[in-house]
PDB file of N, CA, C and O in Angstrom:
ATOM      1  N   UNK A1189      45.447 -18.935  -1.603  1.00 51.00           N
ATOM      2  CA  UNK A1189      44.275 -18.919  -2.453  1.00 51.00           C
ATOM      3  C   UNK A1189      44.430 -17.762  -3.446  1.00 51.00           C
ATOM      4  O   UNK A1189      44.796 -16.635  -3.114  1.00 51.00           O
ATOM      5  N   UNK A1190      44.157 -18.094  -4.549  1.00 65.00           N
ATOM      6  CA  UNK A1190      44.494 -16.692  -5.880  1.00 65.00           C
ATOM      7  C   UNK A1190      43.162 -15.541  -6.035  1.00 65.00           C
ATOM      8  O   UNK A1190      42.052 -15.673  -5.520  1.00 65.00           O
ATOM      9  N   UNK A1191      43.322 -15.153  -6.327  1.00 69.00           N
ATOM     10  CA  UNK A1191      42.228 -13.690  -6.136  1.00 69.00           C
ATOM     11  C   UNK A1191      41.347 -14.267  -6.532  1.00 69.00           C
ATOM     12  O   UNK A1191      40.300 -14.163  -5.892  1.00 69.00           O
ATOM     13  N   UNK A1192      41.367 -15.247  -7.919  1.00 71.00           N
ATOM     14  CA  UNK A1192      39.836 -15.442  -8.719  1.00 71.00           C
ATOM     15  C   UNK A1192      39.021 -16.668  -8.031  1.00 71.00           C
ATOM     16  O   UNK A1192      38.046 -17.311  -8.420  1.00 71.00           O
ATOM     17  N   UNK A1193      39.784 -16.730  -6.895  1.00 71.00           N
ATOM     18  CA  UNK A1193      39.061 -18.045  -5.844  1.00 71.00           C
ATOM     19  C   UNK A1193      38.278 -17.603  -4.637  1.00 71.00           C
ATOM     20  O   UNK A1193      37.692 -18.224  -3.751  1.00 71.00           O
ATOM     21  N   UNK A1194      38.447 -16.414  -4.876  1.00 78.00           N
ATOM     22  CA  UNK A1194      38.690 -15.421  -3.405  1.00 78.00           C
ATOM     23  C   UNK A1194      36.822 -15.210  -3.501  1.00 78.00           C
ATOM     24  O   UNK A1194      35.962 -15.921  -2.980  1.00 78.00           O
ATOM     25  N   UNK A1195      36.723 -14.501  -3.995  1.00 84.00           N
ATOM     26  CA  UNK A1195      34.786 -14.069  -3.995  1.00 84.00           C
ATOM     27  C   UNK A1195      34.347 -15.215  -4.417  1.00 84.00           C
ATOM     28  O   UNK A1195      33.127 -15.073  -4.507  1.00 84.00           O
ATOM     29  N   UNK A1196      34.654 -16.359  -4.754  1.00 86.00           N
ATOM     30  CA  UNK A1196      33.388 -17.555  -5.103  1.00 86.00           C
ATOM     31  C   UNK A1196      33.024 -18.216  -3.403  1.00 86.00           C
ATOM     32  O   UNK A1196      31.960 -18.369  -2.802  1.00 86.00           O
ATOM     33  N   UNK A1197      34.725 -18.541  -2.965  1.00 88.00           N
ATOM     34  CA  UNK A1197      35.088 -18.719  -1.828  1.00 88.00           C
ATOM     35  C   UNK A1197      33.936 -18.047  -0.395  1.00 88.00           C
ATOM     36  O   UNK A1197      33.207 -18.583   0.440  1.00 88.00           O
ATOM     37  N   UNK A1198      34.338 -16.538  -0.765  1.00 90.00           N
ATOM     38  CA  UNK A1198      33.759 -15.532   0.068  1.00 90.00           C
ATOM     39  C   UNK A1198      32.243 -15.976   0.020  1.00 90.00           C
ATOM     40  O   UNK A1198      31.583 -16.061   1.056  1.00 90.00           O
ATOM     41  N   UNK A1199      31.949 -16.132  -0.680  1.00 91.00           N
ATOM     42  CA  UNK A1199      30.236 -16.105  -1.411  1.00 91.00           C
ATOM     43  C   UNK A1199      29.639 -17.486  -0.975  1.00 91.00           C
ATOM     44  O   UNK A1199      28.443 -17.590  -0.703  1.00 91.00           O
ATOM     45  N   UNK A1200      30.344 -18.344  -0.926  1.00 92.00           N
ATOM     46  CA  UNK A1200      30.083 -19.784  -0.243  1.00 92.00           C
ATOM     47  C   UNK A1200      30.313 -19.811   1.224  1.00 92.00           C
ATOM     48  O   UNK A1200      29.548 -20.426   1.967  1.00 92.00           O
ATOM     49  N   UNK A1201      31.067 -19.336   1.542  1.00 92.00           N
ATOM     50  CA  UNK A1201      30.720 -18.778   3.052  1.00 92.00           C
ATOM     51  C   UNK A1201      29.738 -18.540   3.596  1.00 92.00           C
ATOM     52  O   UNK A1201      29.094 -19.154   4.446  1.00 92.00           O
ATOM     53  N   UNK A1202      29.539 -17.188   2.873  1.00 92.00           N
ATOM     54  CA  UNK A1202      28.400 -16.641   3.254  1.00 92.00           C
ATOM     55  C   UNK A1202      26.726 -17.028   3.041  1.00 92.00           C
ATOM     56  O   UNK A1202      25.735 -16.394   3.403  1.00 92.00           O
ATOM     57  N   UNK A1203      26.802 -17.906   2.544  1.00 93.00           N
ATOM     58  CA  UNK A1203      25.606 -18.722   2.366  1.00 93.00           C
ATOM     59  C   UNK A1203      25.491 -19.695   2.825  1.00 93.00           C
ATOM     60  O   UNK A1203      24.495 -20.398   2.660  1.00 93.00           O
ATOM     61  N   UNK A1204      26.582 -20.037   3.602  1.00 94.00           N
ATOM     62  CA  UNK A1204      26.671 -21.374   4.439  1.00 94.00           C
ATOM     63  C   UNK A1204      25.964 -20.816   5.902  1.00 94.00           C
ATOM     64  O   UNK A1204      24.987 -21.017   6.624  1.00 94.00           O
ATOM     65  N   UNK A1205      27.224 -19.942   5.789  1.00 93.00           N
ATOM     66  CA  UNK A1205      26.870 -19.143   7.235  1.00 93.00           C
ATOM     67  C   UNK A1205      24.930 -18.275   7.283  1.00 93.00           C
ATOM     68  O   UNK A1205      24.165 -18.120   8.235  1.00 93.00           O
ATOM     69  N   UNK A1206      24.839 -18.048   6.355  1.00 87.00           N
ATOM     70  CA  UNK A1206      23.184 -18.098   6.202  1.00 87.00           C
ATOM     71  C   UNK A1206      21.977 -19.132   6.590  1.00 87.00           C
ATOM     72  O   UNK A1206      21.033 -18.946   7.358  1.00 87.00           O
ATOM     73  N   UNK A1207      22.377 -20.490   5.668  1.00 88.00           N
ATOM     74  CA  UNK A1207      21.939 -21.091   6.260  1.00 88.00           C
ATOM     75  C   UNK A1207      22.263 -21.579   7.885  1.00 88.00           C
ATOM     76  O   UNK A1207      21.440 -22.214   8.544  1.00 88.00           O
ATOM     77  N   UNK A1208      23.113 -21.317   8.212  1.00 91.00           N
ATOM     78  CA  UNK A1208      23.015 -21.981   9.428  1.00 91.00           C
ATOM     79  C   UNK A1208      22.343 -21.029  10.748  1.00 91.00           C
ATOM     80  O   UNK A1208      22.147 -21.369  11.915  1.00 91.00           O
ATOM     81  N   UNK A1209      22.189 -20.242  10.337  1.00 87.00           N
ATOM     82  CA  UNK A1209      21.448 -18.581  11.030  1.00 87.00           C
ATOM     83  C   UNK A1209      20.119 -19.360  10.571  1.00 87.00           C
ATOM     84  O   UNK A1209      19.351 -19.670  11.482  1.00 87.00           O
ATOM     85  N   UNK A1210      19.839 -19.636   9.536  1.00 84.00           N
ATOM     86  CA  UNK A1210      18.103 -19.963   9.562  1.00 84.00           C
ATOM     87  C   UNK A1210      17.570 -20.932  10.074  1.00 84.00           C
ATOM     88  O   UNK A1210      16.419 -21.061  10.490  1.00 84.00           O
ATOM     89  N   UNK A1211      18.854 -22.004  10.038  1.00 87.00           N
ATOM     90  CA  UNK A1211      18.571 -23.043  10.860  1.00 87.00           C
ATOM     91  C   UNK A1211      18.494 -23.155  12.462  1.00 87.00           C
ATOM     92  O   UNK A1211      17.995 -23.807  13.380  1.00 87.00           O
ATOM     93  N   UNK A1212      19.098 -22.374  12.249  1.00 88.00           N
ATOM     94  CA  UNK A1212      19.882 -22.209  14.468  1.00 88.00           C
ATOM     95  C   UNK A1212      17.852 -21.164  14.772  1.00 88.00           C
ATOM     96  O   UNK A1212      17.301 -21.277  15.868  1.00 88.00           O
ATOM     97  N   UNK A1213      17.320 -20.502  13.860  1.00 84.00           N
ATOM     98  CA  UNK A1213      16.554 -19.758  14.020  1.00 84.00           C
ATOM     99  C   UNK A1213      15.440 -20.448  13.613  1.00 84.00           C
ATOM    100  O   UNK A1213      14.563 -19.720  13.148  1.00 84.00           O
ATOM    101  N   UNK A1214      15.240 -21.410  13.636  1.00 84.00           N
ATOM    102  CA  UNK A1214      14.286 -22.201  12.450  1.00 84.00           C
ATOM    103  C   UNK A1214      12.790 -21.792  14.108  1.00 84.00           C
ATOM    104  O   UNK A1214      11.774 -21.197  13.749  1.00 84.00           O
ATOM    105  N   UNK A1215      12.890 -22.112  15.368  1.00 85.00           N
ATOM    106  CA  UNK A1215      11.943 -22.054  16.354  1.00 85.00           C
ATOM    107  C   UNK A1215      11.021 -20.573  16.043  1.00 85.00           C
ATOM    108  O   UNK A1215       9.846 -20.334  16.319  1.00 85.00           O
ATOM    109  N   UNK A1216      11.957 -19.789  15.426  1.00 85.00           N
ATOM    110  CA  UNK A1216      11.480 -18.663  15.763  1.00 85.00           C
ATOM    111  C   UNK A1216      10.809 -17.923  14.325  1.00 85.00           C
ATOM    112  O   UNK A1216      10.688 -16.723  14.079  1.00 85.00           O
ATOM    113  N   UNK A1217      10.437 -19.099  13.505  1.00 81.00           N
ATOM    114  CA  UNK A1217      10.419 -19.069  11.919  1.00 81.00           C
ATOM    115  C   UNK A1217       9.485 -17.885  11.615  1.00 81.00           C
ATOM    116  O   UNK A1217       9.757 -17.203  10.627  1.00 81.00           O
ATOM    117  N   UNK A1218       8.153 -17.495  12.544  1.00 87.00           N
ATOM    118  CA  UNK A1218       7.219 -16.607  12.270  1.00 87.00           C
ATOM    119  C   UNK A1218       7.869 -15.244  12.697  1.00 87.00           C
ATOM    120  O   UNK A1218       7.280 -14.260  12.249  1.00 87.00           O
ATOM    121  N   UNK A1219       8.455 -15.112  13.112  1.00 87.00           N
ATOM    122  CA  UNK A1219       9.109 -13.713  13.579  1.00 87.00           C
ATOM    123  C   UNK A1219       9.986 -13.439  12.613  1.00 87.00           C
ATOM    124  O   UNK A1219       9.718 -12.386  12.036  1.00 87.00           O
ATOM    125  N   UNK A1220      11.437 -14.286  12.014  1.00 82.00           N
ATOM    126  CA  UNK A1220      11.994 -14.378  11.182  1.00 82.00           C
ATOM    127  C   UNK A1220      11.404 -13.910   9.673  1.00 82.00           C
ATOM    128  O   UNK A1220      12.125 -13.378   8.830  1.00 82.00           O
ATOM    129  N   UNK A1221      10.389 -14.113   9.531  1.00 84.00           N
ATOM    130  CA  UNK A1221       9.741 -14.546   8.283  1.00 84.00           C
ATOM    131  C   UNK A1221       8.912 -12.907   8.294  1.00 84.00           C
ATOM    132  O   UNK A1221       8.389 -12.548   7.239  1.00 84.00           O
ATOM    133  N   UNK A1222       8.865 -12.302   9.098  1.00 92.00           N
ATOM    134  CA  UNK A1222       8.164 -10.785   8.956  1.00 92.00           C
ATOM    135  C   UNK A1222       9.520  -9.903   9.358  1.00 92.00           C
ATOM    136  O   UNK A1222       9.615  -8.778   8.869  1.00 92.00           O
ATOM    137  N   UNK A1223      10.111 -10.179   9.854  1.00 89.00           N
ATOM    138  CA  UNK A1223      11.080  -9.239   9.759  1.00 89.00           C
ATOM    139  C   UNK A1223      12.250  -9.644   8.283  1.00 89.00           C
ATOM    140  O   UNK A1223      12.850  -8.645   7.889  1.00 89.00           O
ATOM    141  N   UNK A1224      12.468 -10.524   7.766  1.00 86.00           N
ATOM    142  CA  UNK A1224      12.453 -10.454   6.249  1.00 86.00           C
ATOM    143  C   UNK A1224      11.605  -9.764   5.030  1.00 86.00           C
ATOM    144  O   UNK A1224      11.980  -9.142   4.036  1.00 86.00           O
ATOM    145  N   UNK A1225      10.423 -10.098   5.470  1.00 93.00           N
ATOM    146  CA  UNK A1225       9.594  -9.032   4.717  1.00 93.00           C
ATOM    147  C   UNK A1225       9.486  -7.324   4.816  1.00 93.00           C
ATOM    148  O   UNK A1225       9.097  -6.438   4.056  1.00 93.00           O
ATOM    149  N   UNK A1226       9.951  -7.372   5.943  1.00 96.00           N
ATOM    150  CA  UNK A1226       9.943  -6.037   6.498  1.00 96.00           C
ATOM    151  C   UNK A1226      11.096  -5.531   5.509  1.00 96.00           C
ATOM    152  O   UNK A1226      11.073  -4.548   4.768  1.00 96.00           O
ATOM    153  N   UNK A1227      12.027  -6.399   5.688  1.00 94.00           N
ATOM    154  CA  UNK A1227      13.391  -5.792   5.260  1.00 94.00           C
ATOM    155  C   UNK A1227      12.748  -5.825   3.258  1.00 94.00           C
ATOM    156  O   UNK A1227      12.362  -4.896   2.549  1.00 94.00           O
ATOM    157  N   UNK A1228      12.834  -6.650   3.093  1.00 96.00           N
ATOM    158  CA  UNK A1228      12.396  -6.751   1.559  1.00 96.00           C
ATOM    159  C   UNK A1228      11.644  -5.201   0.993  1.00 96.00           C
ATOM    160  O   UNK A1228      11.969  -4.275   0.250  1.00 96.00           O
ATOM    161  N   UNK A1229      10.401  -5.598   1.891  1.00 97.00           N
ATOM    162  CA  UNK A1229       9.903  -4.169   1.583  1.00 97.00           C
ATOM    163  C   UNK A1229      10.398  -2.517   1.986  1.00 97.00           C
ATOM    164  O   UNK A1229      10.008  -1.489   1.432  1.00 97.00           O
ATOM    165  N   UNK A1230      11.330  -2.634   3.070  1.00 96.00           N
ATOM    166  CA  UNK A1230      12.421  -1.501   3.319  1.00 96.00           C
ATOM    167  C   UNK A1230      13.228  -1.217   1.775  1.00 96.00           C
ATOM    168  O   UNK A1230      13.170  -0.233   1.038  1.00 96.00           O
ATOM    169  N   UNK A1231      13.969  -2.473   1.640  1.00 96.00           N
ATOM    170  CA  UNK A1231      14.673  -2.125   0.300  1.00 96.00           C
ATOM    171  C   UNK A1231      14.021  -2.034  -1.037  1.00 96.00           C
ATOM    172  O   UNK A1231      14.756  -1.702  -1.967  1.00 96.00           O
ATOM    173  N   UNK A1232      12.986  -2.231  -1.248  1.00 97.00           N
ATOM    174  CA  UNK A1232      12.362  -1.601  -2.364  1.00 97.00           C
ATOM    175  C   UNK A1232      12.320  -0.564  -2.609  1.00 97.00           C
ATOM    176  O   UNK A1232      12.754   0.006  -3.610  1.00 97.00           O
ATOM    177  N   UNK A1233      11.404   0.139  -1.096  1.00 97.00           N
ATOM    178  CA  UNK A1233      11.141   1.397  -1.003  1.00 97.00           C
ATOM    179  C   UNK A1233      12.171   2.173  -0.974  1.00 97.00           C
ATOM    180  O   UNK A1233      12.012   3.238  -1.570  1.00 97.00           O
ATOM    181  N   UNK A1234      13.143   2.008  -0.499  1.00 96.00           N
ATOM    182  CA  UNK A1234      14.536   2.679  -1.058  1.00 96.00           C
ATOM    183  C   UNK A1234      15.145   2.767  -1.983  1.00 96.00           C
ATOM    184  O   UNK A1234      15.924   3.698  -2.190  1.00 96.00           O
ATOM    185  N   UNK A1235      14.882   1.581  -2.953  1.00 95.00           N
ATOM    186  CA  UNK A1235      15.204   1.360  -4.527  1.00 95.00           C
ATOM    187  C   UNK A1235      14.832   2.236  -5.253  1.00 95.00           C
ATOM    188  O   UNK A1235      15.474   3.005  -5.969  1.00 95.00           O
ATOM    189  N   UNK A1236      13.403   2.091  -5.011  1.00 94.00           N
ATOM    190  CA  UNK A1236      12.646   2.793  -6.248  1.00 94.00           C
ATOM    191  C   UNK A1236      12.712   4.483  -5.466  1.00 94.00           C
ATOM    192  O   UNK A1236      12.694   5.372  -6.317  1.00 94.00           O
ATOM    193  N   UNK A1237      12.791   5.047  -3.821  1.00 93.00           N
ATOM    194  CA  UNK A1237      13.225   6.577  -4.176  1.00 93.00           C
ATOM    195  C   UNK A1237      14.240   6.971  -4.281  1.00 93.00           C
ATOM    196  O   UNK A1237      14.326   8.199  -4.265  1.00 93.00           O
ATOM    197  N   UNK A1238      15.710   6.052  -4.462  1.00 91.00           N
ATOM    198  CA  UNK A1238      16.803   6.592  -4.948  1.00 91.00           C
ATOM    199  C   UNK A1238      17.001   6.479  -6.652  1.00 91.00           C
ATOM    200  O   UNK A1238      17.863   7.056  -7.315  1.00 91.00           O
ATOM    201  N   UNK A1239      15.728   5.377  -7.243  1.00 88.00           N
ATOM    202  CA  UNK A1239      15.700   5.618  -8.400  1.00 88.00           C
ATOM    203  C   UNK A1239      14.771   7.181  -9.379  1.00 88.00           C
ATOM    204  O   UNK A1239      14.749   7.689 -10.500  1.00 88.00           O
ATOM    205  N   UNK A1240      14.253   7.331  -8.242  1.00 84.00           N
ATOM    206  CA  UNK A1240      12.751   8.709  -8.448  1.00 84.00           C
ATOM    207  C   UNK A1240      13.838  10.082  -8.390  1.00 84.00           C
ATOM    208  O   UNK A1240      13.745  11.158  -8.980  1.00 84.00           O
ATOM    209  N   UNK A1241      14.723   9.662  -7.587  1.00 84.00           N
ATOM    210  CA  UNK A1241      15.441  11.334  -7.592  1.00 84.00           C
ATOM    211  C   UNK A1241      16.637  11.449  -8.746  1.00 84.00           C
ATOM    212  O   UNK A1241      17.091  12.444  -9.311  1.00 84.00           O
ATOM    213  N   UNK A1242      16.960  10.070  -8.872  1.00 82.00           N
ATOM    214  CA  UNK A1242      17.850  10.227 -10.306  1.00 82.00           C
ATOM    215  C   UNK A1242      17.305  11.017 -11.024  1.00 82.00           C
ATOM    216  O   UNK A1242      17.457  12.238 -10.993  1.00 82.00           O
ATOM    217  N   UNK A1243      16.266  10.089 -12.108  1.00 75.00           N
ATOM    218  CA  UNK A1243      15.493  10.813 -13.003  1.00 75.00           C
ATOM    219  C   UNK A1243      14.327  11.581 -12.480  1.00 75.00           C
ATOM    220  O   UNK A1243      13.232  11.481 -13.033  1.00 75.00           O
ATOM    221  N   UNK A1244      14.516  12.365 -11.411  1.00 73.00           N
ATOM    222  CA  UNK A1244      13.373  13.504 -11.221  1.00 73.00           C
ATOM    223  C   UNK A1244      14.191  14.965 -11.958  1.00 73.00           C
ATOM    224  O   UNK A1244      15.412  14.938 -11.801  1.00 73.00           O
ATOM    225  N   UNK A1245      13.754  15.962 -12.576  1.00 71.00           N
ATOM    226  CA  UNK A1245      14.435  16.948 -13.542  1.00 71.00           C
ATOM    227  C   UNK A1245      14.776  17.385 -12.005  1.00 71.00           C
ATOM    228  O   UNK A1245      14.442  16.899 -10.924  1.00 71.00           O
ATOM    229  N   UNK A1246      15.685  18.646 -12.407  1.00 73.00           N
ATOM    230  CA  UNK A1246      16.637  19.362 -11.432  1.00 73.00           C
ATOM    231  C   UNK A1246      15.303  20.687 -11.502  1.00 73.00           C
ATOM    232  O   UNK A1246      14.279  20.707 -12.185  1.00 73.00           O
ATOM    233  N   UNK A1247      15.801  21.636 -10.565  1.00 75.00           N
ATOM    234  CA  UNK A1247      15.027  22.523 -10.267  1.00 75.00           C
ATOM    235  C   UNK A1247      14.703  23.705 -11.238  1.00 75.00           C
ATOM    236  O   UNK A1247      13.821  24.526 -10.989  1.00 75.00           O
ATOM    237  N   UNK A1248      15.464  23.733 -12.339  1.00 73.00           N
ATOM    238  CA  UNK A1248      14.952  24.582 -13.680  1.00 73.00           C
ATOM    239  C   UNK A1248      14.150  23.808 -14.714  1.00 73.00           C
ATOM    240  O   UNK A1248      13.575  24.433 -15.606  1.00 73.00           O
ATOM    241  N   UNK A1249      14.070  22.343 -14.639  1.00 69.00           N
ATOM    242  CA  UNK A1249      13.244  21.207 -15.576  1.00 69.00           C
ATOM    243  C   UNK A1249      11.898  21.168 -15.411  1.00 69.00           C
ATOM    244  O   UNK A1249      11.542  21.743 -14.383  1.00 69.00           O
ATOM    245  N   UNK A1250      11.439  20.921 -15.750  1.00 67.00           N
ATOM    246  CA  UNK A1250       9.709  20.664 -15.952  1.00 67.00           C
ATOM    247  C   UNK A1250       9.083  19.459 -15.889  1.00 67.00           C
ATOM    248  O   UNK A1250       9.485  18.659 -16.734  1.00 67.00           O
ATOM    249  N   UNK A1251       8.495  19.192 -15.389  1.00 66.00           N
ATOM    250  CA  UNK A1251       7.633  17.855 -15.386  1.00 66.00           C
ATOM    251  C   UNK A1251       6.195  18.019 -15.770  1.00 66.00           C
ATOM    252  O   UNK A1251       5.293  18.325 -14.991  1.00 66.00           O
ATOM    253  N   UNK A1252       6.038  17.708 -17.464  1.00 67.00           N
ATOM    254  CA  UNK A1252       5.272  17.277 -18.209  1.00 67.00           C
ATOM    255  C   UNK A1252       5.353  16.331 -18.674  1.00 67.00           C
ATOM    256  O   UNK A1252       6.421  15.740 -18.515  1.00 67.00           O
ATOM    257  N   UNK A1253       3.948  15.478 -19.750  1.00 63.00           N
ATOM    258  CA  UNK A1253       4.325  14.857 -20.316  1.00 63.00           C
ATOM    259  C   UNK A1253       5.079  14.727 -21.794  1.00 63.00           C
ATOM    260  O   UNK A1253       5.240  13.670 -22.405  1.00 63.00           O
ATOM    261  N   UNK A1254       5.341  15.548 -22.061  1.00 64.00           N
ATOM    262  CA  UNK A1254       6.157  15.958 -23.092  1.00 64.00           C
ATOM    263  C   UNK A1254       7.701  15.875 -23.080  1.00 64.00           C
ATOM    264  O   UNK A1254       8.347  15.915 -24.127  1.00 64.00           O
ATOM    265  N   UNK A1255       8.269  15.760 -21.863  1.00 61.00           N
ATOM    266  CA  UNK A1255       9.224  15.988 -21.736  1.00 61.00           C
ATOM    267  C   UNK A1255       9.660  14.790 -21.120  1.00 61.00           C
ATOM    268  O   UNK A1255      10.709  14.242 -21.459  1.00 61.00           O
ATOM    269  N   UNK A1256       8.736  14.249 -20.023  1.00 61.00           N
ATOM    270  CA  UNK A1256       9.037  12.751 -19.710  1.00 61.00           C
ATOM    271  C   UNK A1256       9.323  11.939 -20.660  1.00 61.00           C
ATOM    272  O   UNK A1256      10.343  11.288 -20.887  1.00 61.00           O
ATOM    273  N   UNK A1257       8.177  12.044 -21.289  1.00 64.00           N
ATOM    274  CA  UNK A1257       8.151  10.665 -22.216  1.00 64.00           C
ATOM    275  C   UNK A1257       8.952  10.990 -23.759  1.00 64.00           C
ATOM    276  O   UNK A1257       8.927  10.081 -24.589  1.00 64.00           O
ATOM    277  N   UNK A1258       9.527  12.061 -24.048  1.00 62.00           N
ATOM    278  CA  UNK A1258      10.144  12.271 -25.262  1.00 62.00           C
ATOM    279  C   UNK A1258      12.036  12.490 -24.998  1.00 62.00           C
ATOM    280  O   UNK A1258      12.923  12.806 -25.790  1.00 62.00           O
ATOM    281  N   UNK A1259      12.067  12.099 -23.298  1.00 57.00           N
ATOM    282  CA  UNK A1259      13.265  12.546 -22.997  1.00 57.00           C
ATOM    283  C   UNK A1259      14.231  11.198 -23.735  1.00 57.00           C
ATOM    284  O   UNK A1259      13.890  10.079 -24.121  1.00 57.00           O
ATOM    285  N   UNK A1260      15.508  11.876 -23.712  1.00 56.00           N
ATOM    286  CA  UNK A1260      16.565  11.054 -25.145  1.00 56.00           C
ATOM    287  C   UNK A1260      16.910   9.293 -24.550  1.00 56.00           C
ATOM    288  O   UNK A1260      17.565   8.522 -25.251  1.00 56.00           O
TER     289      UNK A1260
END
């Protein structure tokens, strides 16, 4: 198989193999279905505070609005 077959390949796998986890799990759909959300809302909340400390200024910066909102 050539490299550029390789991750479409990989990627169809893995969504096969997905569905068949939801299916094999389908009895247990209400449990499934909050611990997805759980996770959803885990990774947000991690999104957005590894996005907050990017752009949070370093410890000589200032946080006004002057500086937020005029930054380049």
């Amino acid at each position: 198989m050539t490299g550029a077959l390789a991750n479409p390949a990989a990627q169809a796998c893995a969504f096969v193999l997905g569905c068949a986890v939801i299916h094999a799990a389908r009895a247990h759909a209400e449990v499934l279905t909050r611990l997805l959300v759980a996770v959803a809302i885990g990774t947000t909340v991690l999104l957005l505070l590894a996005a907050s400390l990017t752009y949070a200024p370093g410890p000589d910066g200032s946080f006004d609005e002057v500086t937020v909102y005029a930054a380049p």
